mmCIF file of C-alpha atoms and ligand atoms in Angstrom:
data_model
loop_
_atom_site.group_PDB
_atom_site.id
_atom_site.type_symbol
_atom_site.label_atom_id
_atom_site.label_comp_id
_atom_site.label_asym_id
_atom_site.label_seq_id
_atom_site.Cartn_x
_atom_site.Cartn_y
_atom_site.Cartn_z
ATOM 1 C CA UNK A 1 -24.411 -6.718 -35.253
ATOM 2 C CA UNK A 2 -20.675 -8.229 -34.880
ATOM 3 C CA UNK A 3 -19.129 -8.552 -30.990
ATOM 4 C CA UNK A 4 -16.094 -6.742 -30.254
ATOM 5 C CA UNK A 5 -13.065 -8.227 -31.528
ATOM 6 C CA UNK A 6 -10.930 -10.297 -28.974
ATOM 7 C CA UNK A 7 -7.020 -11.340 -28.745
ATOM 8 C CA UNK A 8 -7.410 -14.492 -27.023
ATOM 9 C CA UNK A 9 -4.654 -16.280 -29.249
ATOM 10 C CA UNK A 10 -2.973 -14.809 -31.947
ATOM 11 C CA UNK A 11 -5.516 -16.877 -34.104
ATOM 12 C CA UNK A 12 -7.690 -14.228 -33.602
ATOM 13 C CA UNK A 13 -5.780 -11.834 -35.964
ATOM 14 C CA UNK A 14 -5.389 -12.859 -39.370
ATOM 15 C CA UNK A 15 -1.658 -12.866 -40.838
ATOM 16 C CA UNK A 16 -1.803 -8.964 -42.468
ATOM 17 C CA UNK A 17 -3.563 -7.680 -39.015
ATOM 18 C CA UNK A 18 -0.556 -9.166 -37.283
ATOM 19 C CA UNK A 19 1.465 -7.725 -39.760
ATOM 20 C CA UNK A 20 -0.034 -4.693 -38.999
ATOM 21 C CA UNK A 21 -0.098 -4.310 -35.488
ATOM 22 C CA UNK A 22 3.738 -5.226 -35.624
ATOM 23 C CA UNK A 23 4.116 -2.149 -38.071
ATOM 24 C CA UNK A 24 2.591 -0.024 -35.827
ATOM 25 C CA UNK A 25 4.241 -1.094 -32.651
ATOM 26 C CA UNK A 26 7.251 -0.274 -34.375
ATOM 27 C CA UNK A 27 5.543 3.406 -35.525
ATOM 28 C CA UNK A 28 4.659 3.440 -32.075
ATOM 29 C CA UNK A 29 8.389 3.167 -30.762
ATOM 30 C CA UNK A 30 9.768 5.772 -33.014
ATOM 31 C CA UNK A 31 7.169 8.313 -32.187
ATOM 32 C CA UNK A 32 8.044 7.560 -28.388
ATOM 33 C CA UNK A 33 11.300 7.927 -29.187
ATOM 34 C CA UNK A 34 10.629 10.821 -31.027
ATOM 35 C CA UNK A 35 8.343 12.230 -28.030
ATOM 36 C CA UNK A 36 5.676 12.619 -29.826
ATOM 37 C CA UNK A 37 2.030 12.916 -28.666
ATOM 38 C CA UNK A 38 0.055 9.786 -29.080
ATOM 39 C CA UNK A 39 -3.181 10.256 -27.760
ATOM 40 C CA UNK A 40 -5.455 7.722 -29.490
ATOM 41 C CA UNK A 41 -6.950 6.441 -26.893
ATOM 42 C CA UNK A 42 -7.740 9.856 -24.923
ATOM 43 C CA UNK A 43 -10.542 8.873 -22.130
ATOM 44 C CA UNK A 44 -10.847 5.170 -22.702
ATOM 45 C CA UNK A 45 -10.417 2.749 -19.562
ATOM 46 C CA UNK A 46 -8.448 -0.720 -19.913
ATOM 47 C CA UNK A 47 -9.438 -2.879 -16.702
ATOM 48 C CA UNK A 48 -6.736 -5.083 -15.580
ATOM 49 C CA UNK A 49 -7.284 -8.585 -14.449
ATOM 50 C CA UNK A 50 -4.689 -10.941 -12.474
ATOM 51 C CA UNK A 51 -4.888 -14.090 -10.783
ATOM 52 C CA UNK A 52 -1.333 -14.157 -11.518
ATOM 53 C CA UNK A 53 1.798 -12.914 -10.846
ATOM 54 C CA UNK A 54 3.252 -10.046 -13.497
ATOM 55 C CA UNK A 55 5.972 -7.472 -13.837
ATOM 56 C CA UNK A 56 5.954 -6.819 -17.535
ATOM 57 C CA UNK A 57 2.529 -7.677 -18.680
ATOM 58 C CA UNK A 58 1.327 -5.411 -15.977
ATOM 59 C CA UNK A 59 3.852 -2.464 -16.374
ATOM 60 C CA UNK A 60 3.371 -2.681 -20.042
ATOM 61 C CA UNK A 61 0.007 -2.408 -20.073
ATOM 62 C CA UNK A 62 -0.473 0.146 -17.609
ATOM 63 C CA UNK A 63 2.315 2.924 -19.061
ATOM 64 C CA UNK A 64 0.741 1.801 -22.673
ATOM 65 C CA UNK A 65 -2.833 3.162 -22.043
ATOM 66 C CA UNK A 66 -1.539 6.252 -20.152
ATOM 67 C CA UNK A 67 0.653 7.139 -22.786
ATOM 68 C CA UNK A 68 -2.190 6.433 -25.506
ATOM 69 C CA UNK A 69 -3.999 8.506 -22.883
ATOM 70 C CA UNK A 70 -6.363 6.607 -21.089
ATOM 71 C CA UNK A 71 -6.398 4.894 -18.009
ATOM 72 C CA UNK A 72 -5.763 1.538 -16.064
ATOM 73 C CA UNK A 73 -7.993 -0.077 -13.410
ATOM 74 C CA UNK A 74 -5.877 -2.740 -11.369
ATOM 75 C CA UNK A 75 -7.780 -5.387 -10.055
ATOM 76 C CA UNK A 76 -6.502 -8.564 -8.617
ATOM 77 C CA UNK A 77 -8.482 -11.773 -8.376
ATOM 78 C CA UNK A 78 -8.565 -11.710 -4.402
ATOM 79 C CA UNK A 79 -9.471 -7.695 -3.955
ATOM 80 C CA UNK A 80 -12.386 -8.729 -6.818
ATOM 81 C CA UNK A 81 -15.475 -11.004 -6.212
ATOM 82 C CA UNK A 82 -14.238 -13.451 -8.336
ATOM 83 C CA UNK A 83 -12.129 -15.310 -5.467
ATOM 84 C CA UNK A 84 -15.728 -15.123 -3.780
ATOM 85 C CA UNK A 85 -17.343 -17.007 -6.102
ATOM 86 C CA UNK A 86 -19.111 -14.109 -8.055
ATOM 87 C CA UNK A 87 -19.176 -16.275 -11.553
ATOM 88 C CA UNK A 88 -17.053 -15.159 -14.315
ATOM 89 C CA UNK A 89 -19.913 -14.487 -16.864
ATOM 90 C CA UNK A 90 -21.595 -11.976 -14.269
ATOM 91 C CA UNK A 91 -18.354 -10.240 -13.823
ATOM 92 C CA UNK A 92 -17.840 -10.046 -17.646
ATOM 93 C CA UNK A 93 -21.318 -8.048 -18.545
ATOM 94 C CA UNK A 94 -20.503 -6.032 -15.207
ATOM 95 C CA UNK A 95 -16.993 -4.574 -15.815
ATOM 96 C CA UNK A 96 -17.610 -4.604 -19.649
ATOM 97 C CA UNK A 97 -20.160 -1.979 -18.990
ATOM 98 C CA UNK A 98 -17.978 0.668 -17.569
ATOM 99 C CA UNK A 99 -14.572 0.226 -19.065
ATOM 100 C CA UNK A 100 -13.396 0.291 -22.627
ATOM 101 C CA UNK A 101 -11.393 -2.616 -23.184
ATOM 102 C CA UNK A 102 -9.818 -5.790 -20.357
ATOM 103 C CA UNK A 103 -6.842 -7.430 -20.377
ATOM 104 C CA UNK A 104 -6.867 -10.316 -18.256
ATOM 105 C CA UNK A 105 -4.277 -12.750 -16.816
ATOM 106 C CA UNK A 106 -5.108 -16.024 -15.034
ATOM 107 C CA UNK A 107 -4.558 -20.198 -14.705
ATOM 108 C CA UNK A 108 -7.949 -21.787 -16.982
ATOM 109 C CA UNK A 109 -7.706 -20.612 -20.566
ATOM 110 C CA UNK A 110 -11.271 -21.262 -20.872
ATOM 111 C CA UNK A 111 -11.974 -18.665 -18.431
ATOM 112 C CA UNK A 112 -10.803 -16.066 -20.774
ATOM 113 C CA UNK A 113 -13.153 -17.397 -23.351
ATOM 114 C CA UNK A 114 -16.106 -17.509 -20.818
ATOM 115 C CA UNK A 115 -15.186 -13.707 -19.665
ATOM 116 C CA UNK A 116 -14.910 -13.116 -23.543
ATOM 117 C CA UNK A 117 -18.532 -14.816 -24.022
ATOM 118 C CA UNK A 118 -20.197 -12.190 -22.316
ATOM 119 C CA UNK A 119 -18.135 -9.236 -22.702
ATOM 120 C CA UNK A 120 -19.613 -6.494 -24.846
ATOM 121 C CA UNK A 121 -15.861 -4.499 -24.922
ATOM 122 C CA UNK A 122 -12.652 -6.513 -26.682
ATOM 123 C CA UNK A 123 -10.640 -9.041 -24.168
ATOM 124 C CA UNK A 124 -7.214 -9.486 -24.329
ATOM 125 C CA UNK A 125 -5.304 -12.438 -22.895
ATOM 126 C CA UNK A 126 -2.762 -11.383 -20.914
ATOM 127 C CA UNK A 127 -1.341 -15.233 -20.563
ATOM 128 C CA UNK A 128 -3.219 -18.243 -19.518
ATOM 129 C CA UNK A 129 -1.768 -21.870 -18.834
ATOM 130 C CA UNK A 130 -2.296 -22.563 -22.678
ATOM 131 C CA UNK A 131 -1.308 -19.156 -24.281
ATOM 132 C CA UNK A 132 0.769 -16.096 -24.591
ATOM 133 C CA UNK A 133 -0.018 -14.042 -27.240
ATOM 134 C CA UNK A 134 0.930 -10.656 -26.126
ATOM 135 C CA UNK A 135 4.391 -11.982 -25.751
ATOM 136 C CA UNK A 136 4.517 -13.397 -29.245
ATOM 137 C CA UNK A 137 3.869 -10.101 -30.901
ATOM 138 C CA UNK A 138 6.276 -8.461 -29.036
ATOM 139 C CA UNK A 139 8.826 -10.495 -29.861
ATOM 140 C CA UNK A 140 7.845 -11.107 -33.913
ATOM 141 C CA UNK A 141 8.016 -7.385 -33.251
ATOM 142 C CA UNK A 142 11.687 -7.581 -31.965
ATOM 143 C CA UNK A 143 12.666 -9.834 -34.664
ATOM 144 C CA UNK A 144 11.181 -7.775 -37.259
ATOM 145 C CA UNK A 145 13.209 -4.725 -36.406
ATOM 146 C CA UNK A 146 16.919 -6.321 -36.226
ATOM 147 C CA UNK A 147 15.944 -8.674 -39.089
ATOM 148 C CA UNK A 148 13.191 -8.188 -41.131
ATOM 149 C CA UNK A 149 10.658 -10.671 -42.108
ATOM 150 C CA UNK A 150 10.046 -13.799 -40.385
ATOM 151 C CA UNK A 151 8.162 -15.855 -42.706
ATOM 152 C CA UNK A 152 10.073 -18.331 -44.445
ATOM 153 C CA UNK A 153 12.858 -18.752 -41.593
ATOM 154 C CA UNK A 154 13.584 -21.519 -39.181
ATOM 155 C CA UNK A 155 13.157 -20.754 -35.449
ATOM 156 C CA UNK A 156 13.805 -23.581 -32.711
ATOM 157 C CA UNK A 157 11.817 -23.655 -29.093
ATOM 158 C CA UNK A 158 14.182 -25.108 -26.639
ATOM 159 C CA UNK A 159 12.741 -26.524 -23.028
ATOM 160 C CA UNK A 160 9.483 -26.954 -21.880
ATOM 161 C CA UNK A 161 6.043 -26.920 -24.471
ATOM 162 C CA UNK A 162 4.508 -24.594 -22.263
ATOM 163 C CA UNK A 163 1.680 -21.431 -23.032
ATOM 164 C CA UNK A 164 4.790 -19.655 -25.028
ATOM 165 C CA UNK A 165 5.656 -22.292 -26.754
ATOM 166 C CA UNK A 166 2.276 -22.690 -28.261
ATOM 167 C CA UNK A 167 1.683 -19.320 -28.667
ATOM 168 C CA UNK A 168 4.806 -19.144 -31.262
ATOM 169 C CA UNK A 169 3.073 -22.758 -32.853
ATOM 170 C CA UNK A 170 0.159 -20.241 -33.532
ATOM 171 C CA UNK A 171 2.718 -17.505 -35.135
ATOM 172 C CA UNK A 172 4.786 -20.211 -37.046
ATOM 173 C CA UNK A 173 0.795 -21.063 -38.520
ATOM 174 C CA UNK A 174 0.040 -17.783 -39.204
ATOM 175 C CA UNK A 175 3.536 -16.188 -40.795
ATOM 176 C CA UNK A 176 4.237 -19.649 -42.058
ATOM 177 C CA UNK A 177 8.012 -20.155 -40.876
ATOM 178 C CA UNK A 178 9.229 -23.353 -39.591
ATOM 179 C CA UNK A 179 8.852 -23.775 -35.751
ATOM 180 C CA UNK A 180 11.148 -26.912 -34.295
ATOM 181 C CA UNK A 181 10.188 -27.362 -30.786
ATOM 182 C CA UNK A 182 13.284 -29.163 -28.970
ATOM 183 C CA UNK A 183 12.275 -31.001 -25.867
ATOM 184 C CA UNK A 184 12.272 -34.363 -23.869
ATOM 185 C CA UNK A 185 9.118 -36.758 -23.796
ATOM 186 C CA UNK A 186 6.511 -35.424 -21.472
ATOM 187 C CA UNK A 187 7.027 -32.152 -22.211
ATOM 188 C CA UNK A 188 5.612 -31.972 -25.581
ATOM 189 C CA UNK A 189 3.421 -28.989 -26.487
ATOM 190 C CA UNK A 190 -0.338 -29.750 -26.693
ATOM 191 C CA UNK A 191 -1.079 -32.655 -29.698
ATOM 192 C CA UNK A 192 -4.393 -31.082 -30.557
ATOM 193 C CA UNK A 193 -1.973 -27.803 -31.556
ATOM 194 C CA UNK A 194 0.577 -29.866 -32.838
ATOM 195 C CA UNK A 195 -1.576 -31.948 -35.629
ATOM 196 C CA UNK A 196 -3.402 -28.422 -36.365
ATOM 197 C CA UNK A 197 0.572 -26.930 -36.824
ATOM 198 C CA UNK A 198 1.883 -30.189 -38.282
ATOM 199 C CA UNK A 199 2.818 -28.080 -41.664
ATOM 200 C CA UNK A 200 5.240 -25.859 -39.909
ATOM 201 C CA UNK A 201 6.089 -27.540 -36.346
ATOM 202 C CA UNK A 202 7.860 -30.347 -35.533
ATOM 203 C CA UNK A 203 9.078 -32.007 -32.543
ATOM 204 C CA UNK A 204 13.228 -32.794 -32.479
ATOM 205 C CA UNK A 205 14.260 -34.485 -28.812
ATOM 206 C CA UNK A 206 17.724 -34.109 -29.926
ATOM 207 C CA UNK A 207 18.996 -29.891 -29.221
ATOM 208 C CA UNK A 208 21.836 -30.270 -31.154
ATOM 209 C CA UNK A 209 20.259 -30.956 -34.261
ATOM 210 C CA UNK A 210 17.280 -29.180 -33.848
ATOM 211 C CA UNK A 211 19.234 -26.004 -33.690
ATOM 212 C CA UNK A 212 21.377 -26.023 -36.593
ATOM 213 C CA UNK A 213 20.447 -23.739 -38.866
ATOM 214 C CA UNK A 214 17.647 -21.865 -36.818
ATOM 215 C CA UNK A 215 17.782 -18.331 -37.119
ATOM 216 C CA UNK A 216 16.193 -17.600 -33.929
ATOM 217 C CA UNK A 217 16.660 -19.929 -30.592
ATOM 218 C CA UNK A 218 13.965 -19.399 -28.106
ATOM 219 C CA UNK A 219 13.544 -20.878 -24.431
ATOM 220 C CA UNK A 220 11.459 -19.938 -21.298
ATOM 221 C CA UNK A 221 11.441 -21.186 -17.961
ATOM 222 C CA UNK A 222 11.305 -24.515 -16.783
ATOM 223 C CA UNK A 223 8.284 -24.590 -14.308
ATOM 224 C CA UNK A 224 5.607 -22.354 -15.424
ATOM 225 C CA UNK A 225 3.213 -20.514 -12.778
ATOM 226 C CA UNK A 226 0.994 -22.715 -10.682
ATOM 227 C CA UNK A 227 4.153 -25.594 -11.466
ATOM 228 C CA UNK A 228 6.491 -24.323 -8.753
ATOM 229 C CA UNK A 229 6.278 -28.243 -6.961
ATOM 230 C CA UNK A 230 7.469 -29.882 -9.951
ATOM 231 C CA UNK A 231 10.552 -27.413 -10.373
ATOM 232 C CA UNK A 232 13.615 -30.194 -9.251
ATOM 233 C CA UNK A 233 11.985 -32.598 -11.676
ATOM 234 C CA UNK A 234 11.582 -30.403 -14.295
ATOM 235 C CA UNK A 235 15.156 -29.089 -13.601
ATOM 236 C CA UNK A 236 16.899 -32.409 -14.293
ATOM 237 C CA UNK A 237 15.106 -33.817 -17.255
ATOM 238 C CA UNK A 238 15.160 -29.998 -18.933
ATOM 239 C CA UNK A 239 18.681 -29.592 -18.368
ATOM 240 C CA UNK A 240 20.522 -30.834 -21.543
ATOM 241 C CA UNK A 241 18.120 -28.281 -23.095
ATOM 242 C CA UNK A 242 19.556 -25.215 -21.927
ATOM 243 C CA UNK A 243 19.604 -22.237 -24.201
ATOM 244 C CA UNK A 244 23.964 -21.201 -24.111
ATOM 245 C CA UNK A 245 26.573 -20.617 -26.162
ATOM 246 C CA UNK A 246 27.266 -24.339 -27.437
ATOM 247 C CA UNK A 247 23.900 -24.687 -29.050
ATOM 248 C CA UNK A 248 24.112 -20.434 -29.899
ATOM 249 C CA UNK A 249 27.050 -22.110 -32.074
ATOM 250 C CA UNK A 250 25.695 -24.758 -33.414
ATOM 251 C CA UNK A 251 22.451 -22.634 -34.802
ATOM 252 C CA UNK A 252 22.493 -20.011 -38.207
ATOM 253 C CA UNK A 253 25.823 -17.661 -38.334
ATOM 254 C CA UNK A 254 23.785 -14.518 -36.520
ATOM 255 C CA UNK A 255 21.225 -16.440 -35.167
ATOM 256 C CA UNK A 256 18.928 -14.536 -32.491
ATOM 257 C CA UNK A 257 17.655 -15.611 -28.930
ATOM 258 C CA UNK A 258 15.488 -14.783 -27.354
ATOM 259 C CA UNK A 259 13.145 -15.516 -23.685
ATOM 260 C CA UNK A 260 10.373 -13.512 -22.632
ATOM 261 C CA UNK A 261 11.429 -13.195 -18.980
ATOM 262 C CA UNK A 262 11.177 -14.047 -15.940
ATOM 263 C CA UNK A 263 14.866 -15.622 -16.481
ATOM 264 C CA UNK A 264 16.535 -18.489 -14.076
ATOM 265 C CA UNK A 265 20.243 -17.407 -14.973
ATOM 266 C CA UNK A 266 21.712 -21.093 -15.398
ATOM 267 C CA UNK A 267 19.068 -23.000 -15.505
ATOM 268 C CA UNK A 268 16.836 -22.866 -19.001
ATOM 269 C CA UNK A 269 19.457 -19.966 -20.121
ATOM 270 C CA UNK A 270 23.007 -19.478 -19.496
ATOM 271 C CA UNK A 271 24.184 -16.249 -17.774
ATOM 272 C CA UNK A 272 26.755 -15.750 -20.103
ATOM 273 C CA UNK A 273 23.459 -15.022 -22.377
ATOM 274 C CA UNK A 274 21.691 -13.400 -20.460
ATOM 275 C CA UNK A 275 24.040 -10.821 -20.085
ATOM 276 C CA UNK A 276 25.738 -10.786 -23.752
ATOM 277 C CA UNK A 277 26.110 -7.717 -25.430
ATOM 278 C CA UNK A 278 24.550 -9.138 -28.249
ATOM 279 C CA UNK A 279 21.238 -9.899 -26.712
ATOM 280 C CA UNK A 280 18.092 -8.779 -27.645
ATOM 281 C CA UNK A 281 15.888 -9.831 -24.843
ATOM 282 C CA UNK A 282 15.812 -6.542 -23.095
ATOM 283 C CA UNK A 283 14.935 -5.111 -26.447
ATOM 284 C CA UNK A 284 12.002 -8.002 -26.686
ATOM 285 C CA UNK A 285 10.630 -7.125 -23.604
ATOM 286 C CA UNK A 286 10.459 -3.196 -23.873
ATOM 287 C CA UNK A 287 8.670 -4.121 -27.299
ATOM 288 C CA UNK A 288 5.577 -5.492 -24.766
ATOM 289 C CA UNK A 289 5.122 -1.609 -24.620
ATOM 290 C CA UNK A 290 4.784 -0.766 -28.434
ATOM 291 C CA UNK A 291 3.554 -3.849 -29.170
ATOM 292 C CA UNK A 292 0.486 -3.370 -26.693
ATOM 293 C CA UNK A 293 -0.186 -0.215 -27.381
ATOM 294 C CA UNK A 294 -0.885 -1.261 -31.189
ATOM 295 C CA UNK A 295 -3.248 -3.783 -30.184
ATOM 296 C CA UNK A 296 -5.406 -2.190 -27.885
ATOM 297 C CA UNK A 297 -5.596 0.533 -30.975
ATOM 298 C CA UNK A 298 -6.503 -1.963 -33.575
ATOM 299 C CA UNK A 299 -8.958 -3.669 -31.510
ATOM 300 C CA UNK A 300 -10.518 -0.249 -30.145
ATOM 301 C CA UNK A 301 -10.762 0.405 -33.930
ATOM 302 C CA UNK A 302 -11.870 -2.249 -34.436
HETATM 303 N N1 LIG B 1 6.954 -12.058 -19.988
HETATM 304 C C1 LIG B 1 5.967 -11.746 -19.124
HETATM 305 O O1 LIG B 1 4.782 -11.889 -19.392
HETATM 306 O O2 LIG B 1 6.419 -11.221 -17.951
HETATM 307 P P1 LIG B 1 5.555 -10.940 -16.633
HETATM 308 O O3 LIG B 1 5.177 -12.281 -16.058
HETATM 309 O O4 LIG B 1 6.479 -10.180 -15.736
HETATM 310 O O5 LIG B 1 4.333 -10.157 -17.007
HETATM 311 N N1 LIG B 2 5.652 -19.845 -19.107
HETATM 312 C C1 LIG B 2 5.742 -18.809 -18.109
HETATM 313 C C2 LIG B 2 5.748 -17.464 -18.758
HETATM 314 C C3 LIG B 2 5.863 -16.308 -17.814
HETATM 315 C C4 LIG B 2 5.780 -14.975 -18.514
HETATM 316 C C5 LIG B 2 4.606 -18.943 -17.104
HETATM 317 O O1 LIG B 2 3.488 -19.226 -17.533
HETATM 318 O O2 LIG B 2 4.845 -18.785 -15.909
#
């Protein structure tokens, strides 16, 4: 007999399941919209796991298994075992035995994979220090929507090679569009991803160029969670790489951006972009919701 099926990175889905969980996200919206009843998940329990701090991940989550109509179990690492010591494998077969399906956000990746290891329900990474792949599908889901498909365009990372960043190295992979990543030396994304993404991504140190004709620009903060100390550093040597209008210019007439929040207004993004009518990013992070909710439903069905 197969395990359950995890979302660890968005390697885990093959290019049509992404495809199709970004389809129904989108079903998922309308029918919201609509308000219509969406009870496919009546009775099942998602537990909730955070070492971290979250506003969207966890709000997302949370309103997306009520509304499928199940439940959400809050647990934080310190109110757990876990910050006692109580080892990660023993805490997998534990709470995989009385809930349906965990979502869990924390520092190690390979925690995540242990937890998965021994979990008899599906796990779903709710960002780690290496990955993001919740994010990603919400916002393939957002470009989707305003402009169609993705594959075969050119998108450009701008800042830091963080968990994002290699999250969308993993969608450029799997949807096969060209990913430039834009940053200074020392903050290059991980080289083991790069050489396994070295067909779509490529490294540019100079923004200007990297931009031009990208149809989506994409940053995200400068100092990551559990980076907080290195913040001034980062600050100066990630400045010339801030997402604004000049590079907006510079990119594909109609070109998107996008950054999947928390935002430092002036810092990795401008504030005239942050507040621009023609943003999308409040429209990328309500699609966390829809694009959620159609995962935990695929991998349920799964
Ligand atoms: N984008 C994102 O994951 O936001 P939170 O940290 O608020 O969950
Ligand atoms: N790269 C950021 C994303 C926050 C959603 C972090 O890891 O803190």
């Amino acid at each position: 007999m197969t395990g359950p099926r995890h979302f660890l990175t968005l390697m885990d889905l093959s290019h049509q399941e992404i495809r199709e969980v970004i389809q129904r996200g989108v079903e998922l919206k309308t029918l919201r919209r609509q308000g219509t009843d969406t009870r496919t998940l009546e009775g099942k329990v998602l537990a909730m796991i955070f070492t971290k701090a979250s506003t969207r991940t966890r709000v997302s989550f949370e309103a997306g298994i009520t509304q499928l109509g199940g439940n959400a179990l809050f647990l934080s690492g310190q109110d757990t075992q876990l910050d006692r010591g109580e080892p990660i494998e023993d805490t997998a077969r534990v709470i995989a035995s009385m809930v349906d399906i965990v979502m869990i956000r924390t520092f190690a990746h390979d925690d995540v994979e242990r937890f998965a290891a021994h979990s008899s329900v599906p796990v779903i990474n709710g960002l780690t220090d290496d990955f993001h792949p919740c994010q990603i599908l919400a916002d393939l889901q957002t470009f989707f929507e305003v402009r169609g498909d993705i594959s075969g365009h050119k998108v450009c990372w701008l800042g830091d090679g963080n968990n994002v960043c290699h999250s969308w190295m993993n969608a450029a992979r799997r949807l096969d569009f060209e990913l430039v990543v834009a940053c200074p030396e020392g903050y290059d994304p991980d080289s083991q991803l790069l050489d396994a993404c070295a067909a779509q991504v490529s490294i540019n140190r100079d923004p200007v160029s990297a931009v031009a004709d990208a149809h989506l620009l994409i940053t995200d903060v400068w100092a990551s969670m559990g980076q907080e100390s290195e913040q001034a550093r980062r600050a100066t040597q990630l400045a010339p790489y801030q997402l604004n209008r000049e590079l907006l210019d510079r990119a594909a007439s109609g070109a998107l951006y996008m950054h999947c929040l928390p935002a430092h207004r002036g810092e990795e993004i401008s504030t005239e972009l942050m507040d621009a009518s023609e943003s999308v990013i409040w429209q990328e992070a309500e699609n966390r919701l829809h694009a959620q909710k159609a995962l935990m439903e695929f991998l349920l069905a799964s």
